[in-house]
Structure formats: C-alpha cells, structure tokens
Amino acid sequence: MRLSQMLFVTLRDDPADAEIPSHKLLLRAGYIRRIGSGIYAYLPFMWRVLQKVSQIVREEMNATGAQECLLPQLQPSDLWKESGRWDTYTKAEGIMFSLIDRREQQLGLGPTHEEVITAIARDMIRSYRQLPLHLYQLQTKFRDEIRPRFGLMRGREFIMKDGYSFHVDEESLKKTYQDMYQAYSNMLRRSGLAFRPVEADSGAIGGSGSTEFMVLAEAGEDEVLYTEDGKYAANVEKAVSLPADAETSPFTSYEKRETPGTDTIEKLSSFLKCSPTQIVKSVLYQTVYDTGLTVLVLVSIRGDQEVNEVKLQNELTRLAANYGAKAVIALNVPSAETQQTWAAKSLPLGYIAPDISDEYIAANKQVQAKFVRLVDKTAVDLKNFVTGANETGYHVVGANWNEQFQLPESVVDLRKARPGDRALHNPEQTLSSARGIEVGHIFQLGTKYSVAMGATYTNEQGEEKPLVMGCYGVGVSRLAQAAVEQSYDKDGIIWPVAIAPYHAIVTIPNINDAQQVQIAEKLYTELNQAGIETLLDDRDERAGVKFKDADLIGIPYRIVTGRAIANGKVEVVERATRQSQEIAIDEVITTLKQWITTAIEGKN
Ligand code: ATP
Ligand code: MG
C-alpha cells in the first residue's frame, strides 16, 4: 500500500482523553478513532492487526478440532429468561443493551452467547455419539460497561472469540479445558505477548475451575498474586493465602471500655495499645437480590484484614435460594443516606459488634428483617479479642466466641489475600503482586446452563443427562491493544512481527530524486510479490517526518533508499532495536524474508 493513497493522519501530541500509553499511541498513529464512549472505529492499519490476531486464534482453535460458526447478535429475551440471566444482565449494574422491536418483543444485544448456543445444543444434540462438540465464533460483542475506558481495552463494542464445548461428563470437559489452556498459551505466545495464566474466580457457579490469561502490564486493571517458585498464580479476586499470625491479646478478662473517637481500626488499636490482629471488626454490606429484596450483611473479620467482595458476592449468591432469589444484582457498603432507607434507628458505626440487634432493621416486604451474619476464619481463630460494644464510643475487650458472642453459623473464607502473605502450598513462599490485563478466560461451566434450559443428551445406557459445558473467551481487540501496552518506546509502537499491520516500510527520503524513487518502487513491488507485506512512503514530505511516522506506526523494518544507493545498497532499520545496516539491494528480499520468518517462527 502507498501511504500517499491511504487515509493516513498521525497526531504529534497526545490526545487529551487517552490515559495509558497504548491508547494514546493507537490514536496518535491513526489506528483507531473514537466515535463515542467505548465505541471505536478500527481504521485500516488496526483492521489488519485484528485480522492477524484473528488468524492466529483461528489456527489454534481449529488445531484442537473446534469448529467456527457465527451466532446471532440479536438475542430474544426468552432465552435469557430461561437461563435466569435476563434481570441480572439488564437491571441495576447489568451490562446488556436491550431493546424492544416493532412487535413489542424484548431483545438483547449479545454480550456473550451461552444462552444461544445452549438453545442450539438442546435442539440438535440428542446422543452421546455426537459428543464432545466444540463451536466457536469471532464476533463483535456489546456490553454497556459501567466504566468504558482505555480505548479498546474496555469498549462497549469489541471483538471476542468465544467458544462453547459440550460433553458427556466432567472428564471429557477437563480434556478440552486442557486443550484450550494450551491453545490459549499458544495464541498469546505467537502474538508476541508476555503473559501468565492465573487461577480465576468462577463466580457462584463454582465449577471445577477457570483460568484467566493475563498480559503483564502496569496499566492492567487486574491484580495478580503469585509466588516466585512459579507454583501459584491467581487473580486477587480468587487468591487464597495464609494471613500473618495474630499477636496474643493483652486482654485477659472481658470488660467494656470507653473508647471515644475510635471509629477506625487504626484509632482503636492506638487507643487501646493493641494490635489490629486482636480486633474483630464488623463490616456492614447491603445486597439486593434479583427479586428486589434488600438484605443487610454483617461480616466479622480480623481487624488487619480486608473483605474480598468477589468472595462475598459468591457466598451471597449461594444463599440466594434462602430468599427465593437466584442472583445478586447489587452489593455495596451502604452510605449514610442509603442506611436511612432501612435503618430503624441510627447504627453505632465503628462500634458494631457481631451480635448487633436485628432491631436496627426496619423490615418490610423489600427489606429482610435479619442480618446475614458471616464470619471469616481469621476472626474465628481469635481469643480474648476486642470488638464493638454496639454503643458509640465503647468497645469490649477480652471477648471470646461462644462465651460473650455466639459464633455465626457460616464460617467462610472472605478475606482478601495480599502481597507478603504466605502461600498455602508452601508457607516459605510469599505472595508477590503484579498488574495484568485479562485477555482470555477459560471456564469449566458444568451443567448450569444445560440444566436451566433443559439441554440433555441420551447416554449409552439410554438415560437422559444434562450436557456438561465449558466456555472459552479471548478478547481479540483487547489483546491487540495489550500488545502495544507491552511494546512501545518514546517514539511509538513496536509491533511484534506476527501481528504488525505490515512487515516493512520502504521510505523514499526525497521523492524528487528519480533514482531513489525508482529503486524504492522496484523494492516495494518485489517485496510484496515475495510475500513480505510492505508499505511505500511516497508522500511529498520531509525525510524527518517520514522517519518519525514510521517509528510511530511501529512497522518492524524500515528500508530507506537514501545515500547508500550510490553503492548499490539501502539502509535497513529494525524498529525494535533501532539497529541499522546497509544491505545490497539485491539481497534485501532474502534477508528480510529470513528475519521475518525467524521472528514469527521463533514464537511458534
Ligand atoms: P473483565 O473482567 O475485564 O470485565 P470479563 O470477565 O467480563 O472481563 P469475559 O466475559 O470472560 O470477560 O470475556 C472474555 C474476554 O473478552 C476477556 O478475557 C477480555 O479479553 C474480553 N473483554 C471482556 N470485556 C471486554 C470489553 N469491555 N472490551 C474489550 N474486551 C473485553
Ligand atoms: Mg473474565
């Protein structure tokens, strides 16, 4: 392609609304254009990158025996009502765009395709002989994200490869899951990314596991905890660890103490001269179920620990059936204002004990009369602890479970693991933290959707069984931007060769020099004929401008028909290393071919 004929506009300055390097660079280099919040146009260079990533994804998927298809983006609400996800995806913080058609039917714009694929499986899979089966698609997904940001990283319209597999049993599912683990690792390695597979939260479905593929980068929205021995890595949402040991309590007898102005753990521990590890703190949450019912939740946890809200939400989802509900649609720490909507009298915030009376709740049809009381293991283990006295300005010390306080029935792991904690598999290893961009997620779903939607098969014994399912997603557009986030310098993008929009760019320093033009034209034609995807910068611009643009757009090899042509040579510059060398004109093609093959196949 000739730059003179392209829609090629680069920006010198950083666009105001871009925060992270990859977003700035893709905008500046003319790869993408913002059309609205979380909505981007993929311009020709970007589209080539996306197609290259898609091709790698296809090759790796096809190699496992999965088959490509294309499912509808318009999805009837009925299917989502069958799975029980319509409300969670369209109400409150739900992320599905929904609409009503001319026949007054509700539809959703596909954020994901479990419902559609399960409906197909229900209709078409009859017998174990048809299994296992794995279908995938590459498609635009729609999600009304709460915080669209960072360009393609979190868009409201983005490209995903999603695949769904069907099995007779868990064992068969596990095999495909392993194949996907390998296929995903291959995709990312081939795309030139440094990544780490991590244990991930599977939501309340439980299932036997899920893995996220994290591209390591400071701008990542996820936190990964891992050990140096390489044996443990998990998303912080899911991570487990051993907390630091609690210090022995200095309080040996139970007593109520006046503790004015100690509504935080820090103030309390300095007032009482005790360690936060000797305090049981009570954290108040408010949750709303899909039935509209509000439930107040009191979590007791050791003073130095934090609540992992993902673990908490999973536990509350498990409890949903107790309230005739299926899902949690909101979970937060209630503000003073929202407390007023259900509190019968004002709460002694900062001084709450695990046994605070249910009478603080003004119950009605919409508000459950009793607190759900959960206790984390770190609090259960404490002896002679400090906690609130349910009265502003007072705490109790030297308290014990089953003496002054009844131990809540549910003991659950609700604590947030953090860097420095000891690892479970080997307490000599401690957890370190890294930032990651989640580019892929593979998931053992089990029978959640098949049971909800009645998708069954007949086994060898003639019995009808629910299909066992897995699902596997990779964000193609997010992956492409993540590659930039991992590979750039002050002058611009440095594309991994395998996904660069073009391999090479031939730059003519002076288009008024006939010899320069003639050699460049010839090389341009021959390189392309040899399968080396090459651009020609034939614009009427100063050489300096052309070099700057070539650096900015990040094409791996730049060929300059400058002074060296007098000696029958051209200058070839490698973008990543900036190494420059003069190569005889008739050796350029073979040399580049070899470099490109090595760069791409080295990753295969
Ligand atoms: P996140 O936690 O980042 O919101 P998710 O868990 O909702 O992602 P999945 O439903 O597992 O994502 O989707 C599979 C993949 O699709 C993700 O791993 C990610 O690469 C990509 N993806 C998800 N949401 C977006 C988005 N808003 N913009 C771009 N890519 C996305
Ligand atoms: Mg995910």
XYZ file of C-alpha atoms and ligand atoms in Angstrom:
636
model
C 0.000 0.000 0.000
C 1.170 3.512 -0.820
C 0.940 5.934 2.067
C 0.106 8.713 -0.390
C -3.118 6.890 -1.190
C -4.104 5.942 2.349
C -6.212 7.667 4.949
C -3.045 8.364 6.870
C -3.205 11.012 9.563
C -0.890 10.986 12.558
C -1.045 13.290 15.568
C 2.005 14.909 17.070
C 0.515 15.398 20.523
C -1.133 13.054 22.940
C -4.908 13.167 22.673
C -6.428 14.660 25.811
C -8.835 11.835 26.578
C -6.318 8.974 26.488
C -4.665 7.904 29.725
C -2.495 4.883 29.033
C 0.358 4.631 26.516
C -1.245 2.071 24.194
C -4.429 4.100 23.908
C -2.508 7.298 23.170
C -0.311 5.602 20.599
C -3.124 3.871 18.727
C -4.941 7.201 18.450
C -1.832 9.173 17.517
C -0.711 6.666 14.918
C -4.123 6.623 13.270
C -5.069 3.030 14.111
C -8.331 3.854 15.848
C -10.763 6.714 16.103
C -13.183 7.333 18.942
C -16.789 7.608 17.828
C -18.465 7.632 21.237
C -17.867 6.403 24.779
C -16.337 2.920 24.450
C -17.042 2.944 20.697
C -14.158 2.952 18.233
C -13.619 2.726 14.512
C -10.873 0.291 13.535
C -9.031 2.083 10.725
C -7.174 0.115 8.016
C -3.944 -0.493 9.983
C -5.884 -1.623 13.047
C -8.092 -3.866 10.999
C -5.047 -5.620 9.584
C -3.696 -6.172 13.103
C -7.068 -7.519 14.231
C -7.211 -9.861 11.283
C -3.762 -11.185 12.062
C -4.688 -11.831 15.663
C -7.933 -13.450 14.484
C -5.998 -15.689 12.119
C -3.709 -16.902 14.903
C -6.759 -17.520 17.085
C -8.472 -19.477 14.274
C -5.433 -21.616 13.598
C -5.045 -22.534 17.243
C -8.760 -23.239 17.670
C -9.021 -25.306 14.503
C -5.996 -27.340 15.548
C -7.953 -28.562 18.582
C -10.857 -29.722 16.436
C -13.156 -26.838 17.321
C -15.385 -25.539 14.522
C -16.064 -21.966 13.580
C -19.621 -20.671 13.248
C -21.375 -17.327 13.617
C -24.208 -16.815 16.079
C -26.763 -14.000 16.093
C -26.041 -10.804 17.981
C -29.735 -10.085 18.431
C -30.897 -12.408 21.167
C -34.518 -12.911 22.232
C -35.103 -12.170 25.918
C -36.937 -15.519 26.302
C -33.648 -17.395 26.163
C -32.148 -15.204 28.869
C -35.230 -15.622 30.987
C -34.840 -19.382 30.717
C -31.281 -19.226 31.998
C -32.317 -16.762 34.682
C -29.891 -14.090 33.496
C -32.249 -11.544 31.903
C -32.689 -9.494 35.066
C -29.081 -9.668 36.219
C -27.909 -8.566 32.777
C -30.437 -5.796 32.187
C -31.205 -4.355 35.631
C -29.065 -2.313 38.040
C -25.425 -2.820 37.040
C -26.330 -5.259 34.257
C -24.279 -4.739 31.103
C -26.602 -5.983 28.344
C -28.024 -3.461 25.904
C -31.681 -4.329 25.460
C -34.338 -3.096 23.093
C -37.929 -3.650 22.072
C -38.788 -4.484 18.480
C -41.848 -3.412 16.447
C -43.785 -6.413 17.716
C -43.117 -5.370 21.276
C -40.674 -8.240 21.796
C -37.689 -7.687 24.066
C -34.255 -8.416 22.673
C -30.710 -8.141 23.975
C -27.547 -7.324 22.039
C -25.224 -10.246 22.722
C -22.633 -9.612 25.455
C -21.888 -13.377 25.415
C -23.545 -16.442 23.875
C -24.170 -19.206 26.416
C -27.942 -18.942 26.004
C -27.925 -19.037 22.208
C -25.502 -21.947 21.977
C -27.328 -23.924 24.664
C -30.596 -23.458 22.771
C -28.924 -24.859 19.659
C -27.446 -27.775 21.589
C -30.839 -28.511 23.124
C -32.386 -28.768 19.666
C -29.604 -30.582 17.871
C -27.685 -32.784 20.292
C -29.529 -35.999 21.046
C -26.969 -38.678 21.740
C -23.603 -39.265 23.357
C -22.430 -40.233 19.877
C -22.479 -36.535 18.895
C -20.155 -35.611 21.769
C -17.802 -33.966 22.529
C -18.509 -30.929 20.378
C -16.891 -27.504 20.354
C -18.134 -24.485 18.392
C -16.572 -21.049 18.352
C -17.039 -17.699 16.669
C -15.218 -14.420 16.190
C -17.612 -11.578 16.595
C -18.417 -8.133 17.856
C -19.787 -8.200 21.401
C -21.798 -5.463 23.052
C -21.522 -4.595 26.720
C -22.807 -1.458 28.375
C -19.752 -1.299 30.616
C -20.038 0.850 33.719
C -16.626 2.398 33.053
C -15.622 2.098 29.426
C -12.033 3.248 29.179
C -8.530 2.864 27.838
C -9.641 2.623 24.212
C -10.062 -0.949 23.040
C -9.191 -2.331 26.484
C -12.693 -1.820 27.804
C -15.004 -0.946 24.974
C -18.757 -1.129 24.774
C -18.389 -2.780 21.385
C -15.401 -5.101 20.972
C -14.250 -8.240 19.202
C -14.185 -11.530 21.024
C -13.545 -15.118 20.125
C -15.938 -17.165 22.189
C -16.195 -20.926 22.136
C -18.502 -23.385 23.848
C -17.933 -27.096 24.303
C -20.370 -29.889 25.148
C -19.503 -33.149 26.857
C -20.893 -36.326 28.327
C -19.021 -35.845 31.591
C -16.522 -33.801 33.591
C -13.645 -35.922 32.425
C -14.261 -35.098 28.790
C -14.745 -31.429 29.707
C -11.410 -31.409 31.527
C -9.658 -32.741 28.474
C -10.991 -29.937 26.254
C -10.208 -27.433 29.002
C -6.603 -28.620 28.969
C -6.531 -28.342 25.173
C -7.809 -24.774 25.481
C -5.226 -23.960 28.113
C -2.599 -24.996 25.606
C -4.298 -23.275 22.652
C -4.598 -20.007 24.586
C -0.981 -20.173 25.670
C -0.021 -20.731 22.017
C -2.137 -17.798 20.802
C -0.530 -15.388 23.208
C 2.983 -16.625 22.673
C 2.574 -16.426 18.898
C 1.194 -12.893 19.226
C 4.421 -11.963 20.978
C 2.984 -11.303 24.426
C 4.452 -11.920 27.888
C 1.611 -13.459 29.872
C 0.731 -15.516 32.899
C -2.163 -17.952 33.299
C -3.788 -17.435 36.692
C -6.478 -19.138 38.742
C -9.616 -17.104 38.366
C -12.912 -16.585 40.075
C -15.666 -18.756 38.622
C -18.436 -16.715 40.145
C -21.025 -18.530 42.173
C -21.245 -21.350 39.633
C -18.308 -22.932 41.352
C -17.429 -25.442 38.699
C -14.112 -27.158 38.831
C -12.113 -24.226 37.673
C -11.306 -21.361 35.474
C -8.110 -19.764 34.264
C -7.518 -16.210 33.124
C -4.697 -15.337 30.786
C -3.104 -12.138 31.983
C -0.855 -9.966 29.895
C 1.553 -8.421 32.357
C 1.487 -4.625 32.204
C 1.367 -1.766 34.684
C -1.827 -0.430 33.133
C -3.647 -3.698 33.816
C -6.917 -3.407 35.690
C -6.392 -6.733 37.428
C -4.072 -7.630 40.262
C -2.312 -10.972 40.140
C -0.751 -12.627 43.197
C 1.961 -15.193 42.542
C 4.865 -16.973 44.151
C 8.422 -16.900 42.851
C 8.580 -20.699 42.642
C 6.025 -20.487 39.811
C 3.656 -22.891 41.577
C 0.924 -20.414 42.395
C -0.656 -17.535 40.500
C -4.176 -16.249 40.971
C -6.314 -13.232 40.350
C -6.587 -11.360 43.651
C -10.374 -11.897 43.381
C -9.792 -15.582 43.831
C -6.452 -15.778 45.649
C -6.016 -17.634 48.917
C -3.127 -17.424 51.367
C -2.135 -17.714 54.983
C -2.566 -14.423 56.838
C 0.137 -13.209 59.192
C -0.229 -14.769 62.655
C -2.328 -12.846 65.160
C -0.491 -11.413 68.127
C -1.520 -12.711 71.554
C -4.126 -10.474 73.101
C -3.051 -8.397 76.140
C -6.626 -8.565 77.490
C -7.328 -11.488 79.764
C -10.720 -10.573 81.149
C -13.908 -9.441 79.479
C -14.730 -5.831 80.005
C -16.493 -2.898 78.384
C -14.237 0.115 77.887
C -14.921 3.692 76.970
C -13.040 4.323 73.697
C -14.033 7.783 72.484
C -13.375 8.710 68.864
C -12.148 5.252 67.824
C -14.338 4.529 64.819
C -11.485 3.114 62.746
C -9.210 0.137 63.439
C -6.187 2.397 63.396
C -7.549 4.786 66.018
C -8.839 1.911 68.129
C -5.587 -0.048 68.156
C -3.564 3.011 69.073
C -6.048 3.992 71.788
C -6.092 0.517 73.346
C -2.418 -0.118 72.547
C -3.238 -3.432 70.940
C -2.576 -4.938 67.531
C -5.236 -4.816 64.785
C -4.835 -8.615 64.736
C -6.592 -8.735 68.146
C -9.685 -6.920 66.929
C -12.788 -8.416 65.349
C -14.217 -5.795 63.052
C -17.718 -5.854 61.665
C -18.191 -4.690 58.116
C -21.692 -3.834 57.013
C -22.849 -4.556 53.460
C -26.119 -4.159 51.698
C -27.123 -6.507 48.911
C -30.067 -6.525 46.528
C -31.311 -9.803 45.073
C -32.947 -10.198 41.674
C -36.337 -10.414 43.408
C -35.838 -6.833 44.603
C -35.242 -7.907 48.215
C -32.624 -5.955 50.166
C -30.586 -7.977 52.668
C -28.162 -6.498 55.212
C -24.972 -8.421 55.730
C -22.556 -8.236 58.628
C -19.088 -9.650 58.030
C -16.843 -10.285 61.040
C -13.185 -10.336 60.112
C -9.843 -9.770 61.834
C -9.028 -6.075 62.160
C -5.953 -6.104 59.931
C -7.740 -7.911 57.081
C -9.938 -6.686 54.234
C -13.065 -8.272 52.808
C -12.777 -9.714 49.303
C -16.053 -8.539 47.775
C -15.942 -11.110 44.998
C -15.818 -13.926 47.555
C -18.593 -12.193 49.490
C -20.786 -11.885 46.421
C -20.253 -15.573 45.639
C -21.339 -16.524 49.164
C -24.422 -14.305 48.944
C -25.307 -15.870 45.605
C -25.085 -19.282 47.244
C -27.531 -18.029 49.877
C -29.916 -16.558 47.276
C -32.212 -19.597 47.323
C -32.975 -18.905 51.010
C -34.743 -15.771 49.812
C -36.412 -17.264 46.765
C -33.863 -15.451 44.609
C -31.339 -16.590 42.025
C -28.795 -13.835 41.818
C -27.284 -10.825 43.490
C -27.765 -7.675 41.444
C -26.011 -5.196 43.728
C -23.596 -5.350 46.636
C -22.058 -2.387 48.412
C -21.201 -0.742 51.689
C -24.314 1.360 52.327
C -23.777 5.108 52.576
C -25.278 7.031 55.480
C -28.037 8.066 53.108
C -28.967 4.560 51.994
C -28.843 3.341 55.578
C -31.720 5.687 56.268
C -33.894 3.762 53.822
C -33.896 0.688 56.074
C -32.452 1.577 59.499
C -34.992 1.735 62.339
C -32.535 3.833 64.346
C -29.090 5.094 63.565
C -26.338 2.481 63.739
C -23.326 2.790 66.078
C -20.970 2.806 63.085
C -17.412 1.986 64.032
C -18.618 0.357 67.253
C -20.689 -2.528 65.854
C -20.273 -5.994 67.385
C -21.014 -9.304 65.629
C -24.218 -9.610 67.691
C -25.757 -6.247 66.863
C -29.516 -6.487 67.192
C -31.757 -7.141 64.214
C -33.973 -4.425 65.619
C -31.839 -1.887 63.826
C -33.560 -3.034 60.649
C -36.969 -1.590 59.854
C -38.116 -4.629 57.918
C -40.752 -4.574 55.223
C -41.563 -6.565 52.098
C -38.497 -5.180 50.362
C -36.096 -5.485 53.301
C -35.172 -8.724 55.055
C -35.720 -8.493 58.846
C -32.476 -10.181 59.924
C -28.820 -9.540 59.274
C -26.971 -12.258 57.427
C -24.020 -12.798 59.760
C -20.872 -14.190 58.204
C -17.555 -14.711 59.865
C -14.181 -15.096 58.256
C -11.805 -17.725 59.552
C -9.319 -15.056 60.686
C -11.896 -13.799 63.192
C -12.969 -17.267 64.337
C -9.447 -18.109 65.495
C -9.118 -15.114 67.811
C -9.075 -15.395 71.625
C -9.680 -12.547 74.095
C -10.416 -10.203 71.231
C -11.537 -6.598 71.050
C -14.778 -5.696 69.306
C -17.516 -3.083 69.331
C -19.948 -2.684 72.212
C -22.832 -1.704 69.925
C -22.696 1.724 71.500
C -20.949 4.755 70.068
C -17.729 5.463 71.968
C -17.433 1.999 73.530
C -15.713 -1.302 72.772
C -15.354 -4.560 74.638
C -12.006 -6.294 75.263
C -11.122 -9.872 76.234
C -14.128 -11.296 74.383
C -14.414 -14.910 73.201
C -16.645 -16.758 70.802
C -19.251 -18.952 72.455
C -18.777 -17.023 75.696
C -19.850 -13.418 75.083
C -20.533 -13.864 71.386
C -22.276 -16.642 69.607
C -20.207 -17.811 66.659
C -22.198 -17.106 63.483
C -23.288 -20.278 61.698
C -21.491 -19.519 58.475
C -17.717 -19.542 58.671
C -16.467 -18.634 55.193
C -13.247 -17.543 53.533
C -13.950 -13.898 52.815
C -10.549 -12.317 53.252
C -8.577 -10.658 50.565
C -5.178 -12.230 50.052
C -2.400 -9.693 49.723
C 1.244 -9.371 48.788
C 3.514 -10.566 51.571
C 1.072 -13.256 52.745
C 2.466 -16.773 52.986
C 1.400 -19.224 50.298
C -0.775 -22.220 51.129
C 1.228 -24.720 49.086
C 4.444 -23.720 50.829
C 4.441 -21.234 53.702
C 8.040 -20.352 52.946
C 6.895 -18.764 49.726
C 5.284 -15.352 49.976
C 2.895 -13.761 47.525
C 4.087 -11.040 45.185
C 1.838 -8.785 43.205
C 1.753 -7.809 39.528
C -0.690 -5.926 37.330
C -2.328 -7.788 34.489
C -4.647 -7.232 31.552
C -7.100 -10.115 31.281
C -7.080 -11.103 27.627
C -8.575 -14.556 27.897
C -10.678 -16.623 30.221
C -11.373 -20.342 30.030
C -14.064 -21.790 32.150
C -15.496 -25.150 33.175
C -19.180 -24.314 33.288
C -20.592 -27.713 34.180
C -24.361 -28.031 33.848
C -25.564 -24.581 34.916
C -26.998 -23.621 31.511
C -27.954 -27.086 30.317
C -29.979 -27.758 33.470
C -31.627 -24.321 33.430
C -32.524 -24.630 29.743
C -33.184 -28.367 29.554
C -30.352 -29.259 27.175
C -29.859 -33.001 27.551
C -28.448 -35.994 25.677
C -29.042 -39.712 25.926
C -26.130 -41.750 27.271
C -25.046 -45.272 26.322
C -27.441 -46.723 28.871
C -30.334 -44.813 27.326
C -30.621 -42.365 30.214
C -31.248 -38.670 29.665
C -28.482 -36.472 31.127
C -27.738 -32.745 31.130
C -24.912 -31.697 28.803
C -21.684 -30.794 30.559
C -20.321 -27.498 29.200
C -17.204 -25.377 29.001
C -16.724 -21.880 27.604
C -13.625 -20.078 26.406
C -13.226 -16.409 25.526
C -10.408 -14.263 24.242
C -10.691 -10.532 23.657
C -9.214 -10.057 20.193
C -9.331 -6.252 20.230
C -8.137 -6.079 23.835
C -5.278 -8.456 23.018
C -4.160 -6.281 20.109
C -4.004 -3.190 22.291
C -2.332 -5.145 25.103
C 0.463 -5.951 22.667
C 1.101 -2.233 22.286
C 0.937 -1.709 26.032
C 3.783 -4.188 26.342
C 5.830 -2.967 23.446
C 6.483 0.697 22.711
C 9.103 3.370 23.260
C 9.136 7.150 23.345
C 8.799 7.312 19.562
C 5.901 4.990 19.109
C 4.603 1.469 18.778
C 6.858 -1.562 18.359
C 4.643 -4.276 16.937
C 5.547 -7.920 17.438
C 6.269 -9.032 13.849
C 3.494 -11.650 13.852
C 0.703 -9.121 14.327
C 2.169 -5.969 12.776
C -0.121 -4.483 10.123
C 2.785 -4.586 7.644
C 6.198 -6.179 7.927
C 8.175 -3.470 6.201
C 8.010 0.106 5.017
C 10.063 1.468 2.141
C 10.808 5.131 2.760
C 11.832 7.453 -0.041
C 13.689 10.338 1.618
C 13.308 12.624 -1.386
C 10.602 11.945 -3.952
C 12.175 14.397 -6.372
C 15.173 12.109 -6.733
C 14.311 9.833 -9.630
C 16.810 7.154 -8.702
C 15.557 6.930 -5.118
C 12.011 6.619 -6.413
C 12.857 4.019 -8.987
C 14.719 1.747 -6.545
C 12.013 2.161 -3.933
C 9.243 1.316 -6.402
C 11.072 -1.788 -7.537
C 11.746 -2.980 -3.987
C 8.180 -2.236 -2.980
C 6.805 -4.372 -5.789
C 9.247 -7.220 -5.317
C 8.919 -7.353 -1.545
C 5.148 -7.629 -1.829
C 5.480 -10.267 -4.532
C 7.733 -12.221 -2.180
C 5.003 -12.198 0.461
C 6.584 -9.508 2.606
C 3.742 -7.127 3.416
C 5.232 -3.766 2.560
C 4.195 -0.114 2.654
C 5.674 2.565 0.444
C 6.091 6.026 1.911
C 5.902 8.007 -1.309
C 4.429 11.130 0.254
C 5.771 14.531 -0.587
C 7.108 15.124 2.910
C 10.469 15.787 4.503
C 12.530 12.682 5.305
C 12.434 13.514 9.030
C 8.636 13.493 9.039
C 8.594 10.151 7.274
C 11.030 8.573 9.715
C 9.023 9.854 12.673
C 5.798 8.458 11.245
C 7.394 5.091 10.501
C 8.567 4.891 14.122
C 5.172 5.943 15.426
C 3.188 3.325 13.497
C 5.694 0.700 14.554
C 6.388 -1.235 11.343
C 9.146 -3.792 12.193
C 11.546 -2.999 9.311
C 12.212 0.284 7.542
C 14.053 0.329 4.231
C 15.457 3.690 3.182
C 16.509 4.418 -0.392
C 18.870 7.184 0.664
C 22.556 7.908 0.224
C 23.582 4.236 0.254
C 22.041 3.664 -3.166
C 25.170 5.210 -4.680
C 26.915 1.999 -3.550
C 24.069 -0.268 -4.650
C 22.750 -0.532 -1.091
C 19.826 0.563 1.056
C 19.658 1.283 4.756
C 17.537 -1.200 6.738
C 16.486 -0.272 10.265
C 14.938 -2.652 12.754
C 12.243 -0.783 14.702
C 12.598 -2.739 17.946
C 16.370 -2.406 18.346
C 16.926 0.649 16.104
C 19.844 -1.243 14.624
C 20.633 -0.013 11.187
C 22.655 -1.656 8.467
C 23.317 -1.236 4.798
C 22.274 -4.172 2.688
C 22.892 -4.748 -1.002
C 19.708 -4.004 -2.920
C 19.529 -7.459 -4.448
C 19.867 -9.100 -1.034
C 17.133 -7.143 0.706
C 14.343 -9.595 -0.032
C 16.115 -12.749 1.081
C 17.494 -11.037 4.178
C 14.131 -9.648 5.257
C 12.388 -12.888 4.488
C 14.744 -14.675 6.803
C 14.427 -12.108 9.591
C 10.650 -12.150 9.420
C 10.418 -15.919 9.386
C 12.763 -16.161 12.350
C 10.818 -13.513 14.266
C 7.479 -15.223 13.671
C 8.509 -18.845 13.878
C 10.691 -18.284 16.886
C 7.408 -17.843 18.720
C 5.639 -20.829 17.191
P -13.489 -8.069 32.583
O -13.313 -8.764 33.904
O -12.251 -7.412 32.082
O -14.693 -7.193 32.526
P -14.925 -10.312 31.710
O -14.569 -11.236 32.793
O -16.227 -9.661 31.737
O -13.787 -9.196 31.553
P -15.281 -12.406 29.778
O -16.745 -12.378 29.858
O -14.538 -13.524 30.408
O -14.698 -11.014 30.318
O -14.863 -12.196 28.258
C -13.786 -12.851 27.627
C -12.739 -11.849 27.163
O -13.296 -10.768 26.432
C -11.993 -11.179 28.284
O -10.976 -12.009 28.764
C -11.468 -9.926 27.616
O -10.275 -10.202 26.920
C -12.534 -9.596 26.617
N -13.387 -8.492 27.079
C -14.344 -8.538 28.034
N -14.933 -7.350 28.182
C -14.331 -6.506 27.294
C -14.509 -5.129 26.957
N -15.436 -4.386 27.545
N -13.706 -4.603 25.993
C -12.783 -5.351 25.370
N -12.578 -6.658 25.645
C -13.343 -7.234 26.591
Mg -13.416 -12.908 32.968
